[in-house]
Amino acid sequence: MSKDLQKLHNESLVHIATALDLAQLEAVELSLFSRQNGRLTMLMKEIATVLPAEKKAYGESCNTVKEELIGSIAKRREELTNVRWKTIANDERIDPSAPLGTSSSSMTRAQKKNYGSLHPISRVQYDLEDLFTSMGFMVLDGPELESDYYNFEALNIPADHPARDMHDTFYLKNNPSWVMRTHTSPVQVRAMEKYGAPLRAIVPGRCFRNEATDPRHEHTLYQLEGLVIDRGINFAHLKGIIATVAKHLYGGETKVRFLPKFYPFVEPGVRGEVTCFLCHGTGCRVCKNTGWLEIFGAGMMHPNVLRAGKIDPEKYSGLAFGLGLSRLVMLKYAIPDARYALGGDLRFLNQF
Ligand code: FA5
């Protein structure tokens, strides 16, 4: 089974099992099977790009996953329906005002069911996956233990770039040509190699950096990479995508600003900032008194990177962006310290 399919399978089972009511379950069902942009529908359509020898196995795995998900949805629907309309035996009365999941025979002792909940990073990730798939993007995955080639070299990062310093990055002790990926950008080249052009994809995932941690920096962070490659792609497309994300997550009032920033794999390159959620622009410890919080790096893909992905820069141009998913979550839920997210403290997690 392909990695994308496996990922979809695992995530969907969680979504189905944690749907709290029929409306939520229907939303999950739609996000998977919608004819236009359902995640499974899109993966099934990819059969057109699979090698002839692999088509049969690919089709079979898709169908197996589809059947399993349909079965799980039916089972969950039954559970949720039963909870709501529990059949009452004999002379027992129905109390329609009793909380869901309470036993009809003990109407006076309402018990709250403890379902658990999704982590805030997962919530924002799934929400953005839905937004991007609605705009025709594929959702891709990539390895967390990455080769030096994809993490740096293919991205036009020369051997003497500071990011390659042993002190900046987690290398494998006995094999320095492998590294815990420092960003999700390596999947840019992997995606180009696999799918060619035109291409529209996002890559949410975990990255690792040898950071002195502080309220904005974690050693383990989540990013969401995005790339669009086609004829005539330009910076206006990039601005449009970022504005759509900011509006979707934070509402129409949010201000985004672009500032020049050097990344070897884009030209021109920018960093993007939004107004700080804590001080609303007046300056505080989270935004280092600037009033702004950096949430992404982006730019037009460098011709060398397109070439590394076997795409002709004379024919195609591309944009790429790397959103700091952990930072987006901080902003969305006004979390004043990035370290809470992975700290495992239930007092924090129980709020979601
Ligand atoms: C990159 O990682 C580039 N790969 C982004 C990119 C992609 C640029 C495509 C151009 C084209 P940077 O190191 O600036 O860039 O990180 C991107 C975002 O990740 C930052 O804006 C920030 O929001 C987030 N981020 C970076 N380091 C950390 C950290 N230690 N903890 C939490 N978030 C971080």
mmCIF file of C-alpha atoms and ligand atoms in Angstrom:
data_model
loop_
_atom_site.group_PDB
_atom_site.id
_atom_site.type_symbol
_atom_site.label_atom_id
_atom_site.label_comp_id
_atom_site.label_asym_id
_atom_site.label_seq_id
_atom_site.Cartn_x
_atom_site.Cartn_y
_atom_site.Cartn_z
ATOM 1 C CA MET A 1 0.000 0.000 0.000
ATOM 2 C CA SER A 2 1.356 3.478 -0.868
ATOM 3 C CA LYS A 3 2.410 5.771 1.952
ATOM 4 C CA ASP A 4 -0.225 8.351 1.046
ATOM 5 C CA LEU A 5 -2.930 5.710 1.127
ATOM 6 C CA GLN A 6 -1.667 4.301 4.421
ATOM 7 C CA LYS A 7 -1.640 7.791 5.919
ATOM 8 C CA LEU A 8 -5.139 8.538 4.701
ATOM 9 C CA HIS A 9 -6.319 5.191 6.053
ATOM 10 C CA ASN A 10 -4.843 5.760 9.521
ATOM 11 C CA GLU A 11 -5.961 9.372 9.824
ATOM 12 C CA SER A 12 -9.457 8.633 8.586
ATOM 13 C CA LEU A 13 -9.975 5.856 11.134
ATOM 14 C CA VAL A 14 -9.100 8.382 13.847
ATOM 15 C CA HIS A 15 -11.451 10.995 12.359
ATOM 16 C CA ILE A 16 -14.273 8.476 12.146
ATOM 17 C CA ALA A 17 -13.776 7.137 15.649
ATOM 18 C CA THR A 18 -13.639 10.648 17.125
ATOM 19 C CA ALA A 19 -16.656 12.068 15.289
ATOM 20 C CA LEU A 20 -18.884 13.206 18.120
ATOM 21 C CA ASP A 21 -22.154 13.403 16.243
ATOM 22 C CA LEU A 22 -23.755 12.526 12.924
ATOM 23 C CA ALA A 23 -22.979 15.939 11.408
ATOM 24 C CA GLN A 24 -19.263 15.526 12.160
ATOM 25 C CA LEU A 25 -19.333 12.011 10.751
ATOM 26 C CA GLU A 26 -20.956 13.254 7.568
ATOM 27 C CA ALA A 27 -18.278 15.924 7.200
ATOM 28 C CA VAL A 28 -15.589 13.219 7.468
ATOM 29 C CA GLU A 29 -17.424 11.091 4.917
ATOM 30 C CA LEU A 30 -17.672 13.997 2.502
ATOM 31 C CA SER A 31 -14.004 14.933 2.907
ATOM 32 C CA LEU A 32 -13.097 11.366 1.881
ATOM 33 C CA PHE A 33 -15.556 10.504 -0.840
ATOM 34 C CA SER A 34 -16.707 13.792 -2.354
ATOM 35 C CA ARG A 35 -16.618 13.260 -6.113
ATOM 36 C CA GLN A 36 -14.949 16.563 -6.759
ATOM 37 C CA ASN A 37 -12.194 16.680 -4.153
ATOM 38 C CA GLY A 38 -12.607 13.852 -1.644
ATOM 39 C CA ARG A 39 -9.183 12.769 -0.369
ATOM 40 C CA LEU A 40 -9.749 9.124 -1.277
ATOM 41 C CA THR A 41 -11.341 10.083 -4.584
ATOM 42 C CA MET A 42 -8.222 12.096 -5.455
ATOM 43 C CA LEU A 43 -5.934 9.208 -4.509
ATOM 44 C CA MET A 44 -8.035 6.837 -6.624
ATOM 45 C CA LYS A 45 -7.723 9.218 -9.556
ATOM 46 C CA GLU A 46 -3.961 8.982 -9.243
ATOM 47 C CA ILE A 47 -4.186 5.484 -10.717
ATOM 48 C CA ALA A 48 -3.821 7.230 -14.063
ATOM 49 C CA THR A 49 -0.227 8.138 -13.146
ATOM 50 C CA VAL A 50 0.746 4.721 -11.722
ATOM 51 C CA LEU A 51 3.051 2.439 -13.762
ATOM 52 C CA PRO A 52 1.048 -0.166 -15.747
ATOM 53 C CA ALA A 53 2.609 -3.046 -13.784
ATOM 54 C CA GLU A 54 1.532 -1.479 -10.486
ATOM 55 C CA LYS A 55 -1.984 -0.390 -11.455
ATOM 56 C CA LYS A 56 -3.703 -3.599 -10.327
ATOM 57 C CA ALA A 57 -2.144 -3.629 -6.845
ATOM 58 C CA TYR A 58 -2.779 0.100 -6.459
ATOM 59 C CA GLY A 59 -6.427 -0.257 -7.446
ATOM 60 C CA GLU A 60 -6.892 -3.192 -5.081
ATOM 61 C CA SER A 61 -5.380 -1.340 -2.106
ATOM 62 C CA CYS A 62 -7.603 1.675 -2.824
ATOM 63 C CA ASN A 63 -10.678 -0.534 -2.886
ATOM 64 C CA THR A 64 -9.702 -2.336 0.316
ATOM 65 C CA VAL A 65 -9.208 0.988 2.110
ATOM 66 C CA LYS A 66 -12.470 2.308 0.663
ATOM 67 C CA GLU A 67 -14.435 -0.702 1.867
ATOM 68 C CA GLU A 68 -12.876 -0.572 5.309
ATOM 69 C CA LEU A 69 -13.637 3.135 5.679
ATOM 70 C CA ILE A 70 -17.211 2.691 4.461
ATOM 71 C CA GLY A 71 -17.606 -0.122 7.023
ATOM 72 C CA SER A 72 -16.147 1.993 9.852
ATOM 73 C CA ILE A 73 -18.381 4.919 8.964
ATOM 74 C CA ALA A 74 -21.464 2.668 8.954
ATOM 75 C CA LYS A 75 -20.469 1.225 12.341
ATOM 76 C CA ARG A 76 -19.844 4.668 13.843
ATOM 77 C CA ARG A 77 -23.135 5.946 12.385
ATOM 78 C CA GLU A 78 -24.944 3.116 14.098
ATOM 79 C CA GLU A 79 -23.196 3.844 17.406
ATOM 80 C CA LEU A 80 -24.050 7.536 17.221
ATOM 81 C CA THR A 81 -27.638 6.818 16.222
ATOM 82 C CA ASN A 82 -28.047 4.324 19.041
ATOM 83 C CA VAL A 83 -26.696 6.762 21.559
ATOM 84 C CA ARG A 84 -29.230 9.365 20.443
ATOM 85 C CA TRP A 85 -32.255 7.141 20.076
ATOM 86 C CA LYS A 86 -31.593 4.301 22.471
ATOM 87 C CA THR A 87 -34.460 1.835 22.285
ATOM 88 C CA ILE A 88 -36.186 1.810 25.590
ATOM 89 C CA ALA A 89 -37.319 -1.554 26.854
ATOM 90 C CA ASN A 90 -40.772 -2.166 28.346
ATOM 91 C CA ASP A 91 -42.138 0.630 30.458
ATOM 92 C CA GLU A 92 -39.006 2.800 30.648
ATOM 93 C CA ARG A 93 -39.511 6.414 29.651
ATOM 94 C CA ILE A 94 -37.367 8.428 27.240
ATOM 95 C CA ASP A 95 -35.895 11.639 28.564
ATOM 96 C CA PRO A 96 -35.030 13.592 25.387
ATOM 97 C CA SER A 97 -33.225 16.227 27.437
ATOM 98 C CA ALA A 98 -30.781 13.696 28.985
ATOM 99 C CA PRO A 99 -27.167 14.159 27.837
ATOM 100 C CA LEU A 100 -26.057 11.871 25.015
ATOM 101 C CA GLY A 101 -24.727 8.516 26.180
ATOM 102 C CA THR A 102 -26.595 8.414 29.508
ATOM 103 C CA SER A 103 -28.374 5.259 30.441
ATOM 104 C CA SER A 104 -32.135 5.646 30.163
ATOM 105 C CA SER A 105 -32.638 3.653 33.327
ATOM 106 C CA SER A 106 -30.493 5.991 35.390
ATOM 107 C CA MET A 107 -31.787 9.302 34.135
ATOM 108 C CA THR A 108 -30.859 11.076 37.315
ATOM 109 C CA ARG A 109 -27.178 10.094 37.139
ATOM 110 C CA ALA A 110 -25.915 11.588 33.896
ATOM 111 C CA GLN A 111 -22.431 10.418 33.019
ATOM 112 C CA LYS A 112 -20.205 12.265 30.617
ATOM 113 C CA LYS A 113 -18.426 10.080 28.088
ATOM 114 C CA ASN A 114 -14.733 10.724 27.757
ATOM 115 C CA TYR A 115 -13.901 10.561 24.065
ATOM 116 C CA GLY A 116 -10.503 12.257 24.026
ATOM 117 C CA SER A 117 -9.797 14.843 21.361
ATOM 118 C CA LEU A 118 -7.469 15.742 18.545
ATOM 119 C CA HIS A 119 -4.230 17.566 19.320
ATOM 120 C CA PRO A 120 -4.411 21.256 18.294
ATOM 121 C CA ILE A 121 -1.638 20.716 15.727
ATOM 122 C CA SER A 122 -3.635 17.857 14.147
ATOM 123 C CA ARG A 123 -6.762 20.019 14.125
ATOM 124 C CA VAL A 124 -5.107 22.856 12.218
ATOM 125 C CA GLN A 125 -3.285 20.387 9.945
ATOM 126 C CA TYR A 126 -6.496 18.560 8.964
ATOM 127 C CA ASP A 127 -8.311 21.856 8.546
ATOM 128 C CA LEU A 128 -5.616 23.110 6.156
ATOM 129 C CA GLU A 129 -5.523 19.778 4.311
ATOM 130 C CA ASP A 130 -9.249 20.251 3.630
ATOM 131 C CA LEU A 131 -8.711 23.838 2.502
ATOM 132 C CA PHE A 132 -5.875 22.912 0.146
ATOM 133 C CA THR A 133 -7.565 19.822 -1.306
ATOM 134 C CA SER A 134 -10.555 22.060 -2.071
ATOM 135 C CA MET A 135 -8.131 24.129 -4.193
ATOM 136 C CA GLY A 136 -6.912 21.025 -6.061
ATOM 137 C CA PHE A 137 -3.731 20.303 -4.059
ATOM 138 C CA MET A 138 -2.528 16.759 -3.330
ATOM 139 C CA VAL A 139 -1.484 15.975 0.246
ATOM 140 C CA LEU A 140 1.938 14.287 0.280
ATOM 141 C CA ASP A 141 4.232 12.811 2.880
ATOM 142 C CA GLY A 142 8.006 12.417 3.066
ATOM 143 C CA PRO A 143 10.627 10.739 5.259
ATOM 144 C CA GLU A 144 11.663 12.361 8.530
ATOM 145 C CA LEU A 145 15.109 10.767 8.281
ATOM 146 C CA GLU A 146 16.270 12.382 5.069
ATOM 147 C CA SER A 147 19.332 12.157 2.876
ATOM 148 C CA ASP A 148 21.760 15.036 2.749
ATOM 149 C CA TYR A 149 20.980 15.210 -0.971
ATOM 150 C CA TYR A 150 17.241 15.968 -0.651
ATOM 151 C CA ASN A 151 17.483 18.042 2.527
ATOM 152 C CA PHE A 152 20.248 20.312 1.200
ATOM 153 C CA GLU A 153 21.952 19.617 -2.094
ATOM 154 C CA ALA A 154 18.909 19.230 -4.359
ATOM 155 C CA LEU A 155 17.613 22.458 -2.810
ATOM 156 C CA ASN A 156 20.615 24.406 -4.033
ATOM 157 C CA ILE A 157 22.085 24.602 -0.518
ATOM 158 C CA PRO A 158 25.849 24.448 -1.030
ATOM 159 C CA ALA A 159 28.149 22.330 1.109
ATOM 160 C CA ASP A 160 29.476 25.347 3.024
ATOM 161 C CA HIS A 161 26.022 26.728 3.955
ATOM 162 C CA PRO A 162 25.678 27.266 7.756
ATOM 163 C CA ALA A 163 22.515 25.103 7.837
ATOM 164 C CA ARG A 164 24.787 22.143 7.153
ATOM 165 C CA ASP A 165 26.789 22.758 10.281
ATOM 166 C CA MET A 166 26.764 19.715 12.579
ATOM 167 C CA HIS A 167 25.716 22.027 15.398
ATOM 168 C CA ASP A 168 22.618 23.248 13.586
ATOM 169 C CA THR A 169 21.231 19.916 12.553
ATOM 170 C CA PHE A 170 20.793 16.383 13.908
ATOM 171 C CA TYR A 171 22.982 14.082 11.820
ATOM 172 C CA LEU A 172 23.263 10.318 12.282
ATOM 173 C CA LYS A 173 26.335 9.567 14.355
ATOM 174 C CA ASN A 174 28.019 7.125 11.991
ATOM 175 C CA ASN A 175 26.470 8.288 8.773
ATOM 176 C CA PRO A 176 26.660 12.041 8.190
ATOM 177 C CA SER A 177 24.991 11.785 4.812
ATOM 178 C CA TRP A 178 21.664 11.265 6.640
ATOM 179 C CA VAL A 179 19.956 13.925 8.682
ATOM 180 C CA MET A 180 16.721 14.404 10.635
ATOM 181 C CA ARG A 181 15.041 16.687 8.100
ATOM 182 C CA THR A 182 15.274 20.331 9.072
ATOM 183 C CA HIS A 183 12.278 21.369 6.972
ATOM 184 C CA THR A 184 9.583 19.869 4.746
ATOM 185 C CA SER A 185 11.184 21.357 1.607
ATOM 186 C CA PRO A 186 13.033 18.121 0.633
ATOM 187 C CA VAL A 187 9.650 16.761 -0.466
ATOM 188 C CA GLN A 188 9.587 19.448 -3.181
ATOM 189 C CA VAL A 189 12.177 17.539 -5.211
ATOM 190 C CA ARG A 190 10.772 14.125 -4.297
ATOM 191 C CA ALA A 191 7.327 15.275 -5.500
ATOM 192 C CA MET A 192 8.685 16.668 -8.770
ATOM 193 C CA GLU A 193 10.540 13.415 -9.435
ATOM 194 C CA LYS A 194 7.403 11.400 -8.815
ATOM 195 C CA TYR A 195 4.690 13.533 -10.416
ATOM 196 C CA GLY A 196 6.455 15.913 -12.819
ATOM 197 C CA ALA A 197 4.710 19.120 -13.935
ATOM 198 C CA PRO A 198 2.143 20.600 -13.623
ATOM 199 C CA LEU A 199 1.947 19.991 -9.898
ATOM 200 C CA ARG A 200 0.016 21.288 -6.895
ATOM 201 C CA ALA A 201 0.862 19.713 -3.545
ATOM 202 C CA ILE A 202 1.145 20.325 0.167
ATOM 203 C CA VAL A 203 3.307 18.395 2.623
ATOM 204 C CA PRO A 204 2.475 18.667 6.308
ATOM 205 C CA GLY A 205 5.053 17.092 8.588
ATOM 206 C CA ARG A 206 7.484 17.031 11.472
ATOM 207 C CA CYS A 207 10.954 18.575 11.306
ATOM 208 C CA PHE A 208 13.883 18.750 13.695
ATOM 209 C CA ARG A 209 16.375 21.470 14.572
ATOM 210 C CA ASN A 210 19.160 21.822 17.053
ATOM 211 C CA GLU A 211 17.560 24.890 18.654
ATOM 212 C CA ALA A 212 18.116 26.729 21.906
ATOM 213 C CA THR A 213 14.380 26.582 22.597
ATOM 214 C CA ASP A 214 12.354 29.661 23.548
ATOM 215 C CA PRO A 215 8.651 30.680 23.369
ATOM 216 C CA ARG A 216 8.763 30.650 19.549
ATOM 217 C CA HIS A 217 11.286 27.894 18.851
ATOM 218 C CA GLU A 218 11.047 24.157 19.441
ATOM 219 C CA HIS A 219 13.593 21.472 18.521
ATOM 220 C CA THR A 220 10.728 19.440 17.047
ATOM 221 C CA LEU A 221 8.417 21.519 14.915
ATOM 222 C CA TYR A 222 5.682 21.045 12.367
ATOM 223 C CA GLN A 223 5.680 22.686 8.961
ATOM 224 C CA LEU A 224 3.343 22.634 6.014
ATOM 225 C CA GLU A 225 5.141 22.881 2.705
ATOM 226 C CA GLY A 226 3.322 23.889 -0.442
ATOM 227 C CA LEU A 227 4.289 24.053 -4.090
ATOM 228 C CA VAL A 228 2.616 24.937 -7.347
ATOM 229 C CA ILE A 229 4.363 24.320 -10.671
ATOM 230 C CA ASP A 230 2.825 25.199 -13.997
ATOM 231 C CA ARG A 231 3.317 27.483 -16.978
ATOM 232 C CA GLY A 232 3.179 31.150 -15.976
ATOM 233 C CA ILE A 233 3.102 30.754 -12.185
ATOM 234 C CA ASN A 234 4.150 34.032 -10.550
ATOM 235 C CA PHE A 235 4.409 35.840 -7.239
ATOM 236 C CA ALA A 236 0.778 37.029 -7.366
ATOM 237 C CA HIS A 237 -0.340 33.391 -7.122
ATOM 238 C CA LEU A 238 1.785 33.008 -4.002
ATOM 239 C CA LYS A 239 0.254 36.096 -2.388
ATOM 240 C CA GLY A 240 -3.231 34.861 -3.249
ATOM 241 C CA ILE A 241 -2.640 31.479 -1.604
ATOM 242 C CA ILE A 242 -1.170 32.965 1.562
ATOM 243 C CA ALA A 243 -4.018 35.496 1.829
ATOM 244 C CA THR A 244 -6.539 32.646 1.486
ATOM 245 C CA VAL A 245 -4.856 30.681 4.293
ATOM 246 C CA ALA A 246 -4.658 33.703 6.618
ATOM 247 C CA LYS A 247 -8.294 34.618 5.997
ATOM 248 C CA HIS A 248 -9.407 31.027 6.486
ATOM 249 C CA LEU A 249 -7.570 30.602 9.792
ATOM 250 C CA TYR A 250 -7.821 34.021 11.359
ATOM 251 C CA GLY A 251 -10.541 35.987 9.566
ATOM 252 C CA GLY A 252 -10.481 38.811 7.036
ATOM 253 C CA GLU A 253 -8.963 41.371 9.407
ATOM 254 C CA THR A 254 -5.568 39.660 9.700
ATOM 255 C CA LYS A 255 -2.670 41.586 8.234
ATOM 256 C CA VAL A 256 0.113 39.700 6.431
ATOM 257 C CA ARG A 257 3.366 41.299 5.340
ATOM 258 C CA PHE A 258 6.126 40.006 3.078
ATOM 259 C CA LEU A 259 9.787 40.897 3.705
ATOM 260 C CA PRO A 260 12.792 39.884 1.615
ATOM 261 C CA LYS A 261 14.637 36.826 2.932
ATOM 262 C CA PHE A 262 17.341 34.664 1.417
ATOM 263 C CA TYR A 263 16.669 30.977 0.934
ATOM 264 C CA PRO A 264 19.005 29.268 -1.577
ATOM 265 C CA PHE A 265 16.118 27.318 -3.106
ATOM 266 C CA VAL A 266 13.965 30.294 -4.126
ATOM 267 C CA GLU A 267 14.545 33.513 -6.049
ATOM 268 C CA PRO A 268 13.168 35.944 -4.991
ATOM 269 C CA GLY A 269 12.651 34.741 -1.412
ATOM 270 C CA VAL A 270 10.491 36.204 1.327
ATOM 271 C CA ARG A 271 9.492 35.643 4.892
ATOM 272 C CA GLY A 272 5.916 36.307 5.855
ATOM 273 C CA GLU A 273 4.644 37.722 9.109
ATOM 274 C CA VAL A 274 1.239 38.310 10.673
ATOM 275 C CA THR A 275 0.259 40.600 13.526
ATOM 276 C CA CYS A 276 1.122 39.066 16.912
ATOM 277 C CA PHE A 277 -1.908 37.402 18.540
ATOM 278 C CA LEU A 278 -0.792 38.277 22.065
ATOM 279 C CA CYS A 279 -0.090 42.015 21.864
ATOM 280 C CA HIS A 280 -1.988 42.764 18.627
ATOM 281 C CA GLY A 281 0.983 44.640 17.266
ATOM 282 C CA THR A 282 2.159 46.633 20.288
ATOM 283 C CA GLY A 283 5.122 44.348 21.097
ATOM 284 C CA CYS A 284 5.618 41.558 23.650
ATOM 285 C CA ARG A 285 7.977 38.682 24.540
ATOM 286 C CA VAL A 286 6.409 36.305 22.008
ATOM 287 C CA CYS A 287 7.053 38.644 19.043
ATOM 288 C CA LYS A 288 10.292 40.048 20.516
ATOM 289 C CA ASN A 289 8.640 43.463 20.744
ATOM 290 C CA THR A 290 8.176 43.763 16.987
ATOM 291 C CA GLY A 291 4.386 43.332 16.947
ATOM 292 C CA TRP A 292 4.780 40.744 14.168
ATOM 293 C CA LEU A 293 5.276 36.986 14.167
ATOM 294 C CA GLU A 294 7.050 35.156 11.366
ATOM 295 C CA ILE A 295 4.926 32.290 10.128
ATOM 296 C CA PHE A 296 6.357 31.241 6.783
ATOM 297 C CA GLY A 297 9.174 31.346 4.278
ATOM 298 C CA ALA A 298 8.354 31.369 0.570
ATOM 299 C CA GLY A 299 9.369 32.408 -2.915
ATOM 300 C CA MET A 300 9.611 31.483 -6.569
ATOM 301 C CA MET A 301 11.359 28.138 -7.043
ATOM 302 C CA HIS A 302 14.994 28.453 -8.111
ATOM 303 C CA PRO A 303 15.691 27.073 -11.617
ATOM 304 C CA ASN A 304 18.330 24.720 -10.132
ATOM 305 C CA VAL A 305 15.677 23.154 -7.896
ATOM 306 C CA LEU A 306 13.291 22.655 -10.821
ATOM 307 C CA ARG A 307 16.168 21.047 -12.726
ATOM 308 C CA ALA A 308 16.929 18.761 -9.740
ATOM 309 C CA GLY A 309 13.295 17.627 -10.030
ATOM 310 C CA LYS A 310 13.766 17.008 -13.797
ATOM 311 C CA ILE A 311 11.503 19.930 -14.733
ATOM 312 C CA ASP A 312 12.518 22.365 -17.459
ATOM 313 C CA PRO A 313 12.686 25.913 -15.974
ATOM 314 C CA GLU A 314 12.365 27.353 -19.479
ATOM 315 C CA LYS A 315 8.865 25.879 -19.741
ATOM 316 C CA TYR A 316 7.623 25.895 -16.174
ATOM 317 C CA SER A 317 7.852 28.164 -13.152
ATOM 318 C CA GLY A 318 6.935 27.321 -9.605
ATOM 319 C CA LEU A 319 6.167 28.854 -6.238
ATOM 320 C CA ALA A 320 6.905 27.258 -2.888
ATOM 321 C CA PHE A 321 6.118 28.112 0.697
ATOM 322 C CA GLY A 322 6.845 26.584 4.098
ATOM 323 C CA LEU A 323 4.267 27.497 6.723
ATOM 324 C CA GLY A 324 5.315 27.057 10.348
ATOM 325 C CA LEU A 325 2.391 24.861 11.342
ATOM 326 C CA SER A 326 3.342 25.031 15.023
ATOM 327 C CA ARG A 327 3.280 28.846 14.796
ATOM 328 C CA LEU A 328 -0.092 28.843 13.013
ATOM 329 C CA VAL A 329 -1.462 26.809 15.917
ATOM 330 C CA MET A 330 0.004 29.241 18.469
ATOM 331 C CA LEU A 331 -1.715 32.083 16.650
ATOM 332 C CA LYS A 332 -5.023 30.313 16.214
ATOM 333 C CA TYR A 333 -5.401 29.341 19.867
ATOM 334 C CA ALA A 334 -3.374 32.204 21.412
ATOM 335 C CA ILE A 335 -0.817 29.789 22.911
ATOM 336 C CA PRO A 336 1.890 31.957 24.448
ATOM 337 C CA ASP A 337 4.705 29.349 24.338
ATOM 338 C CA ALA A 338 5.495 26.886 21.531
ATOM 339 C CA ARG A 339 6.858 24.400 24.058
ATOM 340 C CA TYR A 340 3.381 23.679 25.493
ATOM 341 C CA ALA A 341 2.324 21.936 22.283
ATOM 342 C CA LEU A 342 4.586 18.911 22.675
ATOM 343 C CA GLY A 343 5.095 19.096 26.443
ATOM 344 C CA GLY A 344 2.449 16.430 27.084
ATOM 345 C CA ASP A 345 0.883 18.375 29.979
ATOM 346 C CA LEU A 346 -2.748 17.267 30.300
ATOM 347 C CA ARG A 347 -3.772 20.630 31.756
ATOM 348 C CA PHE A 348 -2.893 22.079 28.354
ATOM 349 C CA LEU A 349 -4.174 19.216 26.192
ATOM 350 C CA ASN A 350 -7.513 18.922 27.967
ATOM 351 C CA GLN A 351 -8.448 22.391 26.743
ATOM 352 C CA PHE A 352 -8.887 21.089 23.179
HETATM 353 C C1 FA5 B 1 12.238 26.977 6.000
HETATM 354 O O1 FA5 B 1 12.215 26.006 6.746
HETATM 355 C C2 FA5 B 1 12.030 26.859 4.530
HETATM 356 N N1 FA5 B 1 12.097 25.480 4.156
HETATM 357 C C3 FA5 B 1 10.692 27.493 4.176
HETATM 358 C C4 FA5 B 1 10.519 27.716 2.693
HETATM 359 C C5 FA5 B 1 9.815 26.780 1.942
HETATM 360 C C6 FA5 B 1 11.060 28.843 2.100
HETATM 361 C C7 FA5 B 1 9.666 26.982 0.581
HETATM 362 C C8 FA5 B 1 10.919 29.043 0.744
HETATM 363 C C9 FA5 B 1 10.209 28.119 -0.008
HETATM 364 P P1 FA5 B 1 12.412 28.722 7.941
HETATM 365 O O2 FA5 B 1 13.591 28.160 8.606
HETATM 366 O O3 FA5 B 1 12.333 30.202 7.908
HETATM 367 O O4 FA5 B 1 12.286 28.281 6.415
HETATM 368 O O5 FA5 B 1 11.116 28.124 8.624
HETATM 369 C C10 FA5 B 1 9.813 28.318 8.088
HETATM 370 C C11 FA5 B 1 8.829 28.600 9.225
HETATM 371 O O6 FA5 B 1 8.905 27.536 10.182
HETATM 372 C C12 FA5 B 1 9.164 29.845 10.027
HETATM 373 O O7 FA5 B 1 8.591 30.978 9.431
HETATM 374 C C13 FA5 B 1 8.550 29.553 11.368
HETATM 375 O O8 FA5 B 1 7.166 29.852 11.340
HETATM 376 C C14 FA5 B 1 8.699 28.066 11.487
HETATM 377 N N2 FA5 B 1 9.846 27.695 12.338
HETATM 378 C C15 FA5 B 1 11.147 27.729 12.008
HETATM 379 N N3 FA5 B 1 11.915 27.303 13.028
HETATM 380 C C16 FA5 B 1 11.066 26.976 14.029
HETATM 381 C C17 FA5 B 1 11.215 26.437 15.343
HETATM 382 N N4 FA5 B 1 12.417 26.122 15.837
HETATM 383 N N5 FA5 B 1 10.113 26.214 16.101
HETATM 384 C C18 FA5 B 1 8.884 26.508 15.608
HETATM 385 N N6 FA5 B 1 8.673 27.001 14.366
HETATM 386 C C19 FA5 B 1 9.730 27.228 13.582
#
